[in-house]
Structure formats: structure tokens, C-alpha cells
Short mmCIF file of N, CA, C and O in Angstrom, two decimals:
data_model
loop_
_atom_site.label_atom_id
_atom_site.label_comp_id
_atom_site.label_asym_id
_atom_site.label_seq_id
_atom_site.Cartn_x
_atom_site.Cartn_y
_atom_site.Cartn_z
N MET Y 23 -94.25 12.57 -11.06
CA MET Y 23 -93.12 13.60 -11.23
C MET Y 23 -92.26 13.23 -10.44
O MET Y 23 -92.09 12.96 -9.54
N ASP Y 24 -90.94 13.24 -11.38
CA ASP Y 24 -89.62 12.42 -10.31
C ASP Y 24 -88.92 14.07 -9.66
O ASP Y 24 -89.60 15.14 -10.23
N SER Y 25 -88.12 13.48 -9.03
CA SER Y 25 -87.37 14.45 -8.11
C SER Y 25 -86.81 15.62 -8.66
O SER Y 25 -86.35 16.41 -8.47
N PHE Y 26 -86.44 15.04 -10.18
CA PHE Y 26 -85.54 16.28 -10.87
C PHE Y 26 -86.47 17.35 -11.55
O PHE Y 26 -85.85 18.27 -12.16
N SER Y 27 -87.79 17.28 -11.70
CA SER Y 27 -88.64 18.08 -12.12
C SER Y 27 -89.19 19.08 -11.31
O SER Y 27 -89.68 20.15 -11.58
N SER Y 28 -88.73 18.90 -10.09
CA SER Y 28 -89.42 19.84 -8.85
C SER Y 28 -88.32 19.89 -8.13
O SER Y 28 -88.08 19.42 -6.85
N PRO Y 29 -87.78 21.17 -8.13
CA PRO Y 29 -86.60 21.77 -7.26
C PRO Y 29 -87.05 21.53 -5.94
O PRO Y 29 -85.99 21.60 -5.06
N SER Y 30 -88.32 22.02 -5.62
CA SER Y 30 -88.48 22.32 -4.38
C SER Y 30 -88.83 20.82 -3.54
O SER Y 30 -89.36 20.89 -2.48
N SER Y 31 -88.82 19.73 -4.01
CA SER Y 31 -88.69 18.56 -3.42
C SER Y 31 -87.80 18.05 -2.83
O SER Y 31 -88.02 16.90 -1.99
N GLY Y 32 -86.56 18.63 -2.59
CA GLY Y 32 -85.85 18.23 -1.88
C GLY Y 32 -84.65 19.04 -1.83
O GLY Y 32 -84.65 20.26 -2.72
N SER Y 33 -83.60 19.12 -0.79
CA SER Y 33 -82.78 20.17 -0.80
C SER Y 33 -81.91 19.71 -1.98
O SER Y 33 -81.46 18.49 -2.47
N SER Y 34 -80.51 20.51 -1.79
CA SER Y 34 -79.52 20.07 -3.19
C SER Y 34 -78.90 19.22 -2.62
O SER Y 34 -78.25 18.24 -3.58
N ASP Y 35 -78.74 18.65 -1.44
CA ASP Y 35 -77.72 17.73 -0.58
C ASP Y 35 -78.45 16.56 -1.29
O ASP Y 35 -77.83 15.43 -1.56
N ASP Y 36 -79.98 16.46 -1.16
CA ASP Y 36 -80.80 15.15 -1.73
C ASP Y 36 -80.63 14.78 -3.21
O ASP Y 36 -80.31 13.59 -3.44
N VAL Y 37 -80.63 15.99 -3.80
CA VAL Y 37 -80.41 15.70 -5.17
C VAL Y 37 -78.91 15.21 -5.41
O VAL Y 37 -78.87 14.34 -6.54
N MET Y 38 -78.02 15.66 -4.76
CA MET Y 38 -76.89 15.31 -5.03
C MET Y 38 -76.38 14.08 -4.90
O MET Y 38 -75.71 13.14 -5.36
N ASP Y 39 -77.11 13.87 -3.51
CA ASP Y 39 -76.92 11.99 -3.03
C ASP Y 39 -77.49 11.44 -4.02
O ASP Y 39 -77.06 9.92 -4.38
N GLN Y 40 -78.87 11.60 -4.73
CA GLN Y 40 -79.36 10.91 -5.62
C GLN Y 40 -78.28 10.70 -6.89
O GLN Y 40 -78.46 9.65 -7.58
N LEU Y 41 -77.93 11.67 -7.22
CA LEU Y 41 -77.12 11.92 -8.55
C LEU Y 41 -75.87 10.90 -8.05
O LEU Y 41 -75.41 10.00 -9.30
N LYS Y 42 -75.23 10.59 -7.01
CA LYS Y 42 -73.98 10.09 -6.71
C LYS Y 42 -74.51 8.58 -6.55
O LYS Y 42 -73.71 7.81 -7.07
N ASN Y 43 -75.57 8.55 -6.14
CA ASN Y 43 -76.29 6.73 -6.21
C ASN Y 43 -76.31 6.40 -7.53
O ASN Y 43 -75.76 5.13 -7.91
N GLN Y 44 -77.05 7.02 -8.26
CA GLN Y 44 -77.15 6.61 -9.63
C GLN Y 44 -76.03 6.43 -10.63
O GLN Y 44 -75.72 5.67 -11.22
N LEU Y 45 -74.86 7.30 -10.41
CA LEU Y 45 -73.49 7.55 -10.90
C LEU Y 45 -72.74 6.06 -10.50
O LEU Y 45 -72.31 5.29 -11.10
N ALA Y 46 -72.88 5.83 -8.76
CA ALA Y 46 -72.30 4.65 -8.42
C ALA Y 46 -72.97 3.39 -9.09
O ALA Y 46 -72.40 2.26 -9.74
N GLN Y 47 -74.14 3.44 -9.33
CA GLN Y 47 -75.05 2.28 -9.55
C GLN Y 47 -74.58 2.06 -11.46
O GLN Y 47 -74.33 0.85 -11.68
N ALA Y 48 -74.54 3.14 -12.16
CA ALA Y 48 -74.29 3.10 -13.68
C ALA Y 48 -72.70 2.15 -13.55
O ALA Y 48 -72.62 1.73 -14.47
N TYR Y 49 -71.83 3.03 -12.81
CA TYR Y 49 -70.52 2.70 -12.66
C TYR Y 49 -70.15 1.20 -12.28
O TYR Y 49 -69.71 0.54 -13.19
N PHE Y 50 -71.18 0.73 -11.39
CA PHE Y 50 -70.97 -0.67 -11.35
C PHE Y 50 -71.42 -1.65 -12.31
O PHE Y 50 -70.85 -2.46 -12.26
N GLU Y 51 -72.36 -1.28 -12.67
CA GLU Y 51 -73.28 -2.09 -13.94
C GLU Y 51 -72.16 -2.19 -14.97
O GLU Y 51 -71.97 -3.11 -15.65
N GLN Y 52 -71.69 -1.03 -15.35
CA GLN Y 52 -70.68 -0.67 -16.24
C GLN Y 52 -69.52 -1.77 -16.01
O GLN Y 52 -68.84 -2.40 -16.91
N PHE Y 53 -68.70 -1.72 -14.90
CA PHE Y 53 -67.61 -2.55 -14.29
C PHE Y 53 -67.86 -3.72 -14.37
O PHE Y 53 -67.21 -4.63 -15.25
N ILE Y 54 -69.05 -4.38 -13.93
CA ILE Y 54 -69.53 -5.72 -14.34
C ILE Y 54 -69.52 -5.95 -15.61
O ILE Y 54 -69.08 -7.50 -15.84
N GLU Y 55 -70.20 -5.35 -16.26
CA GLU Y 55 -70.23 -5.92 -17.75
C GLU Y 55 -69.18 -6.05 -18.44
O GLU Y 55 -68.49 -6.86 -19.19
N THR Y 56 -68.40 -4.97 -18.10
CA THR Y 56 -67.04 -5.03 -18.77
C THR Y 56 -66.24 -6.40 -18.44
O THR Y 56 -65.49 -6.87 -19.07
N VAL Y 57 -65.94 -6.50 -17.02
CA VAL Y 57 -65.41 -7.67 -16.73
C VAL Y 57 -65.82 -9.01 -17.15
O VAL Y 57 -65.23 -9.75 -17.79
N ARG Y 58 -66.91 -8.90 -17.03
CA ARG Y 58 -67.66 -10.39 -17.69
C ARG Y 58 -67.47 -10.57 -19.16
O ARG Y 58 -67.13 -11.57 -19.43
N GLU Y 59 -67.49 -9.47 -19.81
CA GLU Y 59 -67.27 -9.92 -21.21
C GLU Y 59 -65.79 -10.02 -21.47
O GLU Y 59 -65.27 -10.94 -22.08
N LYS Y 60 -64.85 -9.24 -20.95
CA LYS Y 60 -63.25 -9.23 -21.24
C LYS Y 60 -62.80 -10.74 -20.63
O LYS Y 60 -62.24 -11.47 -21.09
N CYS Y 61 -63.45 -11.04 -19.08
CA CYS Y 61 -62.91 -12.23 -18.37
C CYS Y 61 -63.28 -13.21 -19.42
O CYS Y 61 -62.47 -14.37 -19.43
N PHE Y 62 -64.55 -13.26 -19.45
CA PHE Y 62 -65.36 -14.35 -20.07
C PHE Y 62 -64.52 -14.79 -21.52
O PHE Y 62 -64.01 -15.94 -21.50
N ASP Y 63 -64.32 -13.70 -22.29
CA ASP Y 63 -63.69 -13.92 -23.52
C ASP Y 63 -62.22 -14.62 -23.32
O ASP Y 63 -61.63 -15.47 -24.16
N LYS Y 64 -61.52 -14.10 -22.52
CA LYS Y 64 -60.37 -14.45 -22.16
C LYS Y 64 -60.00 -16.02 -21.28
O LYS Y 64 -59.04 -16.47 -22.03
N CYS Y 65 -61.10 -16.51 -20.78
CA CYS Y 65 -60.84 -17.51 -19.73
C CYS Y 65 -61.51 -18.71 -20.01
O CYS Y 65 -61.08 -19.67 -19.64
N ILE Y 66 -62.80 -18.17 -20.61
CA ILE Y 66 -63.63 -19.76 -21.10
C ILE Y 66 -63.79 -20.05 -22.38
O ILE Y 66 -63.90 -19.27 -23.31
N THR Y 67 -62.70 -21.23 -22.45
CA THR Y 67 -62.35 -21.69 -23.88
C THR Y 67 -63.60 -22.74 -24.04
O THR Y 67 -63.89 -22.69 -25.42
N LYS Y 68 -64.41 -23.35 -23.49
CA LYS Y 68 -65.04 -24.59 -23.70
C LYS Y 68 -66.33 -24.53 -22.82
O LYS Y 68 -66.37 -25.00 -21.67
N PRO Y 69 -67.38 -23.58 -23.07
CA PRO Y 69 -68.21 -23.33 -22.10
C PRO Y 69 -69.10 -24.67 -21.79
O PRO Y 69 -69.37 -25.59 -22.95
N GLY Y 70 -69.48 -24.50 -20.33
CA GLY Y 70 -69.97 -25.95 -20.23
C GLY Y 70 -70.84 -25.69 -18.72
O GLY Y 70 -71.14 -24.81 -18.67
N SER Y 71 -71.37 -26.82 -18.30
CA SER Y 71 -72.07 -26.55 -16.87
C SER Y 71 -71.19 -26.44 -15.56
O SER Y 71 -71.75 -25.91 -14.48
N SER Y 72 -69.81 -26.37 -15.85
CA SER Y 72 -69.19 -25.89 -14.76
C SER Y 72 -67.71 -25.60 -15.12
O SER Y 72 -67.30 -25.60 -16.20
N LEU Y 73 -66.88 -24.66 -14.26
CA LEU Y 73 -65.57 -24.21 -14.50
C LEU Y 73 -64.60 -25.31 -14.19
O LEU Y 73 -64.79 -25.42 -13.24
N SER Y 74 -63.58 -25.31 -15.17
CA SER Y 74 -62.57 -26.12 -14.95
C SER Y 74 -61.62 -25.25 -13.76
O SER Y 74 -61.90 -24.04 -13.62
N GLY Y 75 -60.60 -26.16 -13.27
CA GLY Y 75 -59.70 -25.33 -12.22
C GLY Y 75 -59.00 -23.85 -12.98
O GLY Y 75 -58.90 -23.16 -12.37
N GLY Y 76 -58.66 -24.43 -13.99
CA GLY Y 76 -57.80 -23.13 -14.90
C GLY Y 76 -58.76 -22.38 -15.15
O GLY Y 76 -58.26 -21.21 -15.30
N GLU Y 77 -59.79 -22.56 -15.55
CA GLU Y 77 -60.88 -21.30 -15.94
C GLU Y 77 -61.14 -20.36 -14.88
O GLU Y 77 -61.36 -19.44 -14.81
N SER Y 78 -61.34 -21.31 -13.58
CA SER Y 78 -61.66 -20.48 -12.45
C SER Y 78 -60.58 -19.79 -11.93
O SER Y 78 -60.89 -18.50 -11.53
N SER Y 79 -59.29 -20.06 -12.05
CA SER Y 79 -58.16 -19.27 -11.52
C SER Y 79 -57.85 -18.00 -12.60
O SER Y 79 -57.63 -17.00 -12.05
N CYS Y 80 -58.17 -18.50 -13.81
CA CYS Y 80 -58.15 -17.29 -15.16
C CYS Y 80 -58.98 -16.14 -14.66
O CYS Y 80 -58.70 -15.06 -14.32
N ILE Y 81 -60.65 -16.49 -14.08
CA ILE Y 81 -61.21 -15.71 -13.76
C ILE Y 81 -61.13 -14.84 -12.79
O ILE Y 81 -61.18 -13.25 -12.70
N SER Y 82 -60.41 -15.63 -11.67
CA SER Y 82 -60.13 -14.97 -10.70
C SER Y 82 -58.86 -13.94 -10.78
O SER Y 82 -58.76 -12.53 -10.13
N ARG Y 83 -57.95 -14.09 -11.50
CA ARG Y 83 -56.72 -13.27 -11.90
C ARG Y 83 -57.47 -12.04 -12.63
O ARG Y 83 -57.04 -10.98 -12.51
N CYS Y 84 -58.00 -12.41 -13.49
CA CYS Y 84 -58.82 -11.29 -14.53
C CYS Y 84 -59.58 -10.24 -13.72
O CYS Y 84 -59.21 -8.96 -13.66
N VAL Y 85 -60.26 -10.60 -12.80
CA VAL Y 85 -61.39 -9.53 -12.01
C VAL Y 85 -60.30 -9.17 -11.06
O VAL Y 85 -60.63 -7.68 -11.01
N ASP Y 86 -59.24 -9.34 -10.43
CA ASP Y 86 -58.72 -9.01 -9.71
C ASP Y 86 -57.77 -7.80 -10.42
O ASP Y 86 -57.60 -6.92 -9.92
N ARG Y 87 -57.27 -8.13 -11.48
CA ARG Y 87 -56.76 -7.04 -12.56
C ARG Y 87 -57.41 -6.04 -12.59
O ARG Y 87 -57.29 -4.94 -12.50
N TYR Y 88 -58.83 -6.28 -13.19
CA TYR Y 88 -59.50 -5.09 -13.32
C TYR Y 88 -59.97 -4.18 -12.09
O TYR Y 88 -60.01 -2.96 -12.31
N ILE Y 89 -59.86 -4.93 -11.31
CA ILE Y 89 -59.98 -4.06 -9.71
C ILE Y 89 -59.02 -3.15 -9.53
O ILE Y 89 -59.32 -2.12 -8.85
N GLU Y 90 -57.95 -3.85 -9.41
CA GLU Y 90 -56.71 -2.89 -9.65
C GLU Y 90 -56.67 -2.30 -10.16
O GLU Y 90 -56.23 -0.59 -10.05
N ALA Y 91 -56.53 -2.20 -11.48
CA ALA Y 91 -56.49 -1.04 -12.65
C ALA Y 91 -57.49 -0.15 -12.19
O ALA Y 91 -57.23 1.13 -12.17
N THR Y 92 -58.67 -0.24 -11.84
CA THR Y 92 -59.89 0.80 -11.86
C THR Y 92 -59.30 1.44 -10.39
O THR Y 92 -59.48 2.76 -10.50
N GLY Y 93 -58.70 0.83 -9.38
CA GLY Y 93 -58.34 1.69 -8.15
C GLY Y 93 -57.14 2.51 -8.88
O GLY Y 93 -57.35 3.85 -8.51
N ILE Y 94 -56.46 1.97 -9.52
CA ILE Y 94 -55.13 3.22 -10.01
C ILE Y 94 -55.44 4.34 -11.00
O ILE Y 94 -55.18 5.24 -10.54
N ILE Y 95 -56.55 4.00 -11.55
CA ILE Y 95 -57.25 4.88 -12.51
C ILE Y 95 -58.11 5.91 -11.39
O ILE Y 95 -57.88 6.92 -11.85
N SER Y 96 -58.99 5.56 -10.64
CA SER Y 96 -59.76 6.42 -10.01
C SER Y 96 -58.83 7.15 -8.94
O SER Y 96 -58.99 8.41 -8.98
N LYS Y 97 -57.78 6.59 -8.28
CA LYS Y 97 -56.85 7.61 -7.63
C LYS Y 97 -56.19 8.45 -8.65
O LYS Y 97 -55.75 9.62 -8.08
N ALA Y 98 -55.60 8.17 -9.71
CA ALA Y 98 -55.12 9.39 -10.69
C ALA Y 98 -56.20 10.23 -10.90
O ALA Y 98 -55.70 11.57 -11.05
N LEU Y 99 -57.06 9.73 -11.46
CA LEU Y 99 -58.28 10.97 -11.91
C LEU Y 99 -58.66 11.92 -10.40
O LEU Y 99 -58.73 13.02 -10.69
N PHE Y 100 -58.71 11.27 -9.35
CA PHE Y 100 -59.34 11.97 -8.26
C PHE Y 100 -58.56 13.15 -7.50
O PHE Y 100 -58.24 13.79 -6.67
N SER Y 101 -56.64 12.41 -7.87
CA SER Y 101 -55.85 13.22 -7.03
C SER Y 101 -55.30 14.23 -8.02
O SER Y 101 -54.63 14.93 -7.35
N GLN Y 102 -55.79 14.52 -8.85
CA GLN Y 102 -55.35 15.68 -9.73
C GLN Y 102 -56.02 16.76 -9.10
O GLN Y 102 -56.99 17.13 -8.86
N PRO Y 103 -54.98 17.76 -9.44
CA PRO Y 103 -55.20 19.25 -8.59
C PRO Y 103 -56.35 19.74 -9.59
O PRO Y 103 -55.97 19.45 -11.28
N ARG Y 104 -57.47 20.59 -9.13
CA ARG Y 104 -58.24 21.33 -10.00
C ARG Y 104 -58.31 22.53 -10.10
O ARG Y 104 -57.66 23.20 -9.31
#
């Protein structure tokens, strides 16, 4: 039986912490998948056993842009009055 099916198995804070952790993990996995797909498609023109200098710098810039954009979006979402 998992912790979601038995409310008496933990406090509501424990359940909230577990939900936050699961959401953070899902968000991280989705972020990595999106960056991998978008940056790979954009930067890797000839897949091989290693990255060229141009591919490596393209990947770095692409990931940096996604991190920056995610930060901007997060700030905008969480700073809105409720």
C-alpha cells in the first residue's frame, strides 16, 4: 500500500513534501528531455563519436538559453498575485 492510499501513514506536510519531490523530479526529467531534443536537433548536424567545437559551443549556448528562459517563466508564474 502506498502513502497516498493511507492518510494516516504520514502528516499532510509529509504528503506535500512527497508531492513536491515528485513534481520536481517530473519537471527536471521534462526539462532535460526538451533540452536534449531541441538542442540536439539544432546543434548536432553530423552525429559522430565526439562533438566538434562548434557543436559543443552551440549545445552550451542552447542549454544556457533554456535555463534562462525557464527562470524567467518561473519568476513570472510565481510572482503573480493570487
